[in-house]
PDB file of C-alpha atoms in Angstrom:
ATOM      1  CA  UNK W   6     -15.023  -0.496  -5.337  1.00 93.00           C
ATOM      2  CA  UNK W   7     -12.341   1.290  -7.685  1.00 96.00           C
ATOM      3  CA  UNK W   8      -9.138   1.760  -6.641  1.00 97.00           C
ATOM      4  CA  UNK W   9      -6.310   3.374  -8.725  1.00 97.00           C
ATOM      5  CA  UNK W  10      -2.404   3.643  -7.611  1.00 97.00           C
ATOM      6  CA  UNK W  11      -0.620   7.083  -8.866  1.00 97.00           C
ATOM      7  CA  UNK W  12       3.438   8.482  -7.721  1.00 98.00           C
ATOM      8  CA  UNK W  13       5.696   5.086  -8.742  1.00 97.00           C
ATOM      9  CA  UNK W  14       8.514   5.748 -10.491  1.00 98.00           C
ATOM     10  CA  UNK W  15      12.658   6.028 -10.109  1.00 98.00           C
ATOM     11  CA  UNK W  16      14.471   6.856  -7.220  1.00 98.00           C
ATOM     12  CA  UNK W  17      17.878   6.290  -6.029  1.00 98.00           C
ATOM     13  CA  UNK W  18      18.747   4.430  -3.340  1.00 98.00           C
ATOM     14  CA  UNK W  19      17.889   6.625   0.080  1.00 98.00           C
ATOM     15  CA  UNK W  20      15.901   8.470  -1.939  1.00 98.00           C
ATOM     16  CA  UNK W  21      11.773   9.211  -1.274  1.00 98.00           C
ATOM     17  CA  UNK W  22       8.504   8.469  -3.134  1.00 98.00           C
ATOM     18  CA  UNK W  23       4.544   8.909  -2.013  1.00 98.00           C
ATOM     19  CA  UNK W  24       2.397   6.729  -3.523  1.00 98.00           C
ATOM     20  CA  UNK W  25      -1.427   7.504  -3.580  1.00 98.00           C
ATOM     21  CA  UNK W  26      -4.515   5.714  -4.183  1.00 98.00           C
ATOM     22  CA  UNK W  27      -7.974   7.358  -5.330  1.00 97.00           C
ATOM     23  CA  UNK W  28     -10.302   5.263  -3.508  1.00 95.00           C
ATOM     24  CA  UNK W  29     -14.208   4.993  -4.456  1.00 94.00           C
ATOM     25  CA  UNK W  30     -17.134   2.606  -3.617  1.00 92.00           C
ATOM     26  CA  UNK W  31     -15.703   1.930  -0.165  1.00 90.00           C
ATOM     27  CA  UNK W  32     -17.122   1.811   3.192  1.00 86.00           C
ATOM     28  CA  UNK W  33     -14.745   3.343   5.551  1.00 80.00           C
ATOM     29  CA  UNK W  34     -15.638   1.065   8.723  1.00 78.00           C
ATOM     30  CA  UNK W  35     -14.197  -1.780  10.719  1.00 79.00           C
ATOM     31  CA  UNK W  36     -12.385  -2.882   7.379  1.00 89.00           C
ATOM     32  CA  UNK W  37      -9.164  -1.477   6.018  1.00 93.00           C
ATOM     33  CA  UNK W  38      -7.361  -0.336   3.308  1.00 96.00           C
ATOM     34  CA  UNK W  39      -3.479  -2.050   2.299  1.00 97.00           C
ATOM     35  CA  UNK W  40      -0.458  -1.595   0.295  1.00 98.00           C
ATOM     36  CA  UNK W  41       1.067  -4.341  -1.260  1.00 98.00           C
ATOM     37  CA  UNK W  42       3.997  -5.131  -3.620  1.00 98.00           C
ATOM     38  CA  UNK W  43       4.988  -7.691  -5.952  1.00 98.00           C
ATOM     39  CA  UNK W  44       8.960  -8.103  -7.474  1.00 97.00           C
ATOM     40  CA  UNK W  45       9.350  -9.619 -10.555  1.00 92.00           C
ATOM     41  CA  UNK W  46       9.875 -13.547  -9.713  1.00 94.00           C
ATOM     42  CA  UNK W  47       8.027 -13.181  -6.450  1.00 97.00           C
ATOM     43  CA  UNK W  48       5.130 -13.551  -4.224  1.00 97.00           C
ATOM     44  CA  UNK W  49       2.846 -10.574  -3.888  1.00 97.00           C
ATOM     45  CA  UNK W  50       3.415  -9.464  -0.048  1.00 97.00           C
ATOM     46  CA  UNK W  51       1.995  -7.463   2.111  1.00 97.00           C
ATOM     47  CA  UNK W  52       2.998  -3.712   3.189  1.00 98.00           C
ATOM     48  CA  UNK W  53       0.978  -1.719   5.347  1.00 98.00           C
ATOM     49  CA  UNK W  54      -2.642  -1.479   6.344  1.00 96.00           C
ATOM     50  CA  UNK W  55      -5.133   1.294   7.601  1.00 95.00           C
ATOM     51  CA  UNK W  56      -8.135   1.205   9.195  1.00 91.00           C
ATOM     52  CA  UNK W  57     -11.292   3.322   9.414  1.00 87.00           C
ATOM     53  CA  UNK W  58     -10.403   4.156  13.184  1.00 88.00           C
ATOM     54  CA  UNK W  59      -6.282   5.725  12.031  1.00 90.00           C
ATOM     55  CA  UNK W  60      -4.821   1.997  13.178  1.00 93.00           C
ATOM     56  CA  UNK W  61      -1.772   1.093  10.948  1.00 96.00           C
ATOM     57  CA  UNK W  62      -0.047  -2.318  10.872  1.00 96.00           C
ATOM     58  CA  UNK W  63       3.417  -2.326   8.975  1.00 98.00           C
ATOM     59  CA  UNK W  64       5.451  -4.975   7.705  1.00 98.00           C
ATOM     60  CA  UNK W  65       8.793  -5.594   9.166  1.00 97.00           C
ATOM     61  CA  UNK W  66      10.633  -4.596   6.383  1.00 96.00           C
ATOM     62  CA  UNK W  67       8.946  -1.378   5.803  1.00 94.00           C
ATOM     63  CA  UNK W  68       8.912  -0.570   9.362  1.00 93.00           C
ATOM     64  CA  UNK W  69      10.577   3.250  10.289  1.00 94.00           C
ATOM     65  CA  UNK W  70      11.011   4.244   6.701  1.00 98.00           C
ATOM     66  CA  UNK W  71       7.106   3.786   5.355  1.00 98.00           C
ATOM     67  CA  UNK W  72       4.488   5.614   6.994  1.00 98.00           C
ATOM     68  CA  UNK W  73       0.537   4.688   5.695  1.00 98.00           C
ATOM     69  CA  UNK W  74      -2.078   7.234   5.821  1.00 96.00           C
ATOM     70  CA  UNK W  75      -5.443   8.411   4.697  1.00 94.00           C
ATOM     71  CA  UNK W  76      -7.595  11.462   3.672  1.00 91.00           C
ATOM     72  CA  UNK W  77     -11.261  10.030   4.106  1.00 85.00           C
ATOM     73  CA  UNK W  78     -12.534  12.758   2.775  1.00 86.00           C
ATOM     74  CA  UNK W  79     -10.734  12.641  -0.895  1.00 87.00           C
ATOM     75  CA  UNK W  80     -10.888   9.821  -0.217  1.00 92.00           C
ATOM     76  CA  UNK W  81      -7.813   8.458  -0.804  1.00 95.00           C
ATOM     77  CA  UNK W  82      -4.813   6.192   0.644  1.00 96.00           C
ATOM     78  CA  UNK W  83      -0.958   7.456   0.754  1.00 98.00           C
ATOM     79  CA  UNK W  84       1.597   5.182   1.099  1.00 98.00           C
ATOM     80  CA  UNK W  85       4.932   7.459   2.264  1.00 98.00           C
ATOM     81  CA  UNK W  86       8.587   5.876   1.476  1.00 98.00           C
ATOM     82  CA  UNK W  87      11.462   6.880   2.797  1.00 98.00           C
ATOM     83  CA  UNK W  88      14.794   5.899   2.793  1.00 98.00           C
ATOM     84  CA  UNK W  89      13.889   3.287  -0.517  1.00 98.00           C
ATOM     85  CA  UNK W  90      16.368   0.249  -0.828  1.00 98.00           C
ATOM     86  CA  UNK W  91      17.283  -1.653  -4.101  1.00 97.00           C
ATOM     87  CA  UNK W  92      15.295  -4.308  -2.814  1.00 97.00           C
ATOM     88  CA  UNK W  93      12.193  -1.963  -2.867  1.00 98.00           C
ATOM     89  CA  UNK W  94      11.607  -2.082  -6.184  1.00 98.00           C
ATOM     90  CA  UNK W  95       8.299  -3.670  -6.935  1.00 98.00           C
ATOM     91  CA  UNK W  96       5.419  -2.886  -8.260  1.00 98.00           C
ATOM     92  CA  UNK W  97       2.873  -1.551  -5.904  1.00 98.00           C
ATOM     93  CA  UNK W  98      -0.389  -2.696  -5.545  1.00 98.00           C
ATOM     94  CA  UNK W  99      -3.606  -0.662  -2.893  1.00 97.00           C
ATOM     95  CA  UNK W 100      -6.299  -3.296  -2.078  1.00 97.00           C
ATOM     96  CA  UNK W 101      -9.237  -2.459  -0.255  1.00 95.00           C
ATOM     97  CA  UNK W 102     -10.695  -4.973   2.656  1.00 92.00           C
ATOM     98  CA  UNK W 103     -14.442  -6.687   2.577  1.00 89.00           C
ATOM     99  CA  UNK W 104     -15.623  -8.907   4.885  1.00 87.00           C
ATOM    100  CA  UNK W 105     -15.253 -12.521   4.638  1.00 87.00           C
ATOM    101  CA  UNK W 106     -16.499 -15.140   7.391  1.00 90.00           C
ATOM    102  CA  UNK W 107     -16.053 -12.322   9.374  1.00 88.00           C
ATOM    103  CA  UNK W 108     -12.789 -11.750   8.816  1.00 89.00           C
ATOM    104  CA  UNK W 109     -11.273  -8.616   6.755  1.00 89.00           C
ATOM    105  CA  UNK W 110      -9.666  -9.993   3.954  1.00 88.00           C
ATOM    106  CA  UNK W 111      -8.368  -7.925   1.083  1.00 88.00           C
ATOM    107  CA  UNK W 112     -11.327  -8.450  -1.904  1.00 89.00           C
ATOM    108  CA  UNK W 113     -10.423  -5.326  -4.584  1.00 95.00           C
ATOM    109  CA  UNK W 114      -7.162  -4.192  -5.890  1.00 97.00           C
ATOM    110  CA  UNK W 115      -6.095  -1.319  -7.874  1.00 97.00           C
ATOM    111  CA  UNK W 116      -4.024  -2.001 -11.037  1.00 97.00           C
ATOM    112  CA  UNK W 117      -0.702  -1.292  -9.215  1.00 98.00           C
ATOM    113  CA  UNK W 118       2.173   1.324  -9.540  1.00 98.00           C
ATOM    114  CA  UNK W 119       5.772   0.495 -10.055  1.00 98.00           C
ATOM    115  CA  UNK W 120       8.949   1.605  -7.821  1.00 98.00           C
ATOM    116  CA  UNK W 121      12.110   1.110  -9.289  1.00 98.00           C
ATOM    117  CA  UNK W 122      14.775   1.895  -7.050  1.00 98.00           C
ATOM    118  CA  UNK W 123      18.442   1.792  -8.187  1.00 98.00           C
ATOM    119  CA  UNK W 124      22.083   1.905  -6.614  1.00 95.00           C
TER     120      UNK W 124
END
C-alpha cells in the first residue's frame, strides 16, 4: 500500500484547504481509509475516516467544518477544511486500514502534509 498526502500549506484563519491522498495497493472493502494530524509537541490524533460503503466518522473537533471523501476510482482520499483555526495547524498524515484480530486498525501511512494556519 502507498499512500502520498498533496494540498498543505498556509491559510489564514477562516480560510479553506483540500488535502488529497493518491492511494494505491488498497482493497477498498470493509476497511477504511483516515486522516490524521500531528502538532509539533503532540500526540498524533485522529481526524476523519471513510469507508468502502461512503460511511464517515469525524472527530469532534473537526466536526461541521471538515468534510472526508473519496474517488475510488482515482483512487484517492480528500480531506475538505473549512473554516481552519490556529489550532489546526499540524501536519497531516492519510493512513490506510488492514485488518488486525479482526479489527480495522490503521497499518500504512503516507508521509504527511503540513497545514499551517495563522491569525
Amino acid at each position: 500500500v502507498y499512500l502520498a498526502e498533496s494540498g498543505g500549506g498556509s491559510v489564514q484563519a477562516g480560510g479553506s484547504l483540500k488535502l488529497s491522498c493518491s492511494v494505491s495497493g488498497f482493497r477498498f472493502g470493509s476497511c477504511g481509509l483516515n486522516w490524521y494530524r500531528q502538532a509539533p509537541g503532540k500526540e498524533r490524533e485522529f481526524v476523519s475516516s471513510i469507508r468502502g460503503d461512503g460511511t464517515t466518522r469525524y472527530a469532534d473537533f473537526v466536526k461541521g467544518r471538515f468534510t472526508t471523501s473519496q474517488d475510488i476510482g482515482k483512487p484517492t482520499l480528500y480531506l475538505q477544511m473549512n473554516n481552519l483555526k490556529t489550532e489546526d495547524t499540524a501536519t497531516y498524515y492519510c493512513a490506510a486500514e488492514q485488518k488486525s484480530s479482526g479489527l480495522c486498525l490503521a497499518g500504512y501511512w503516507g508521509q504527511g502534509t503540513q497545514v499551517t494556519v495563522s491569525s
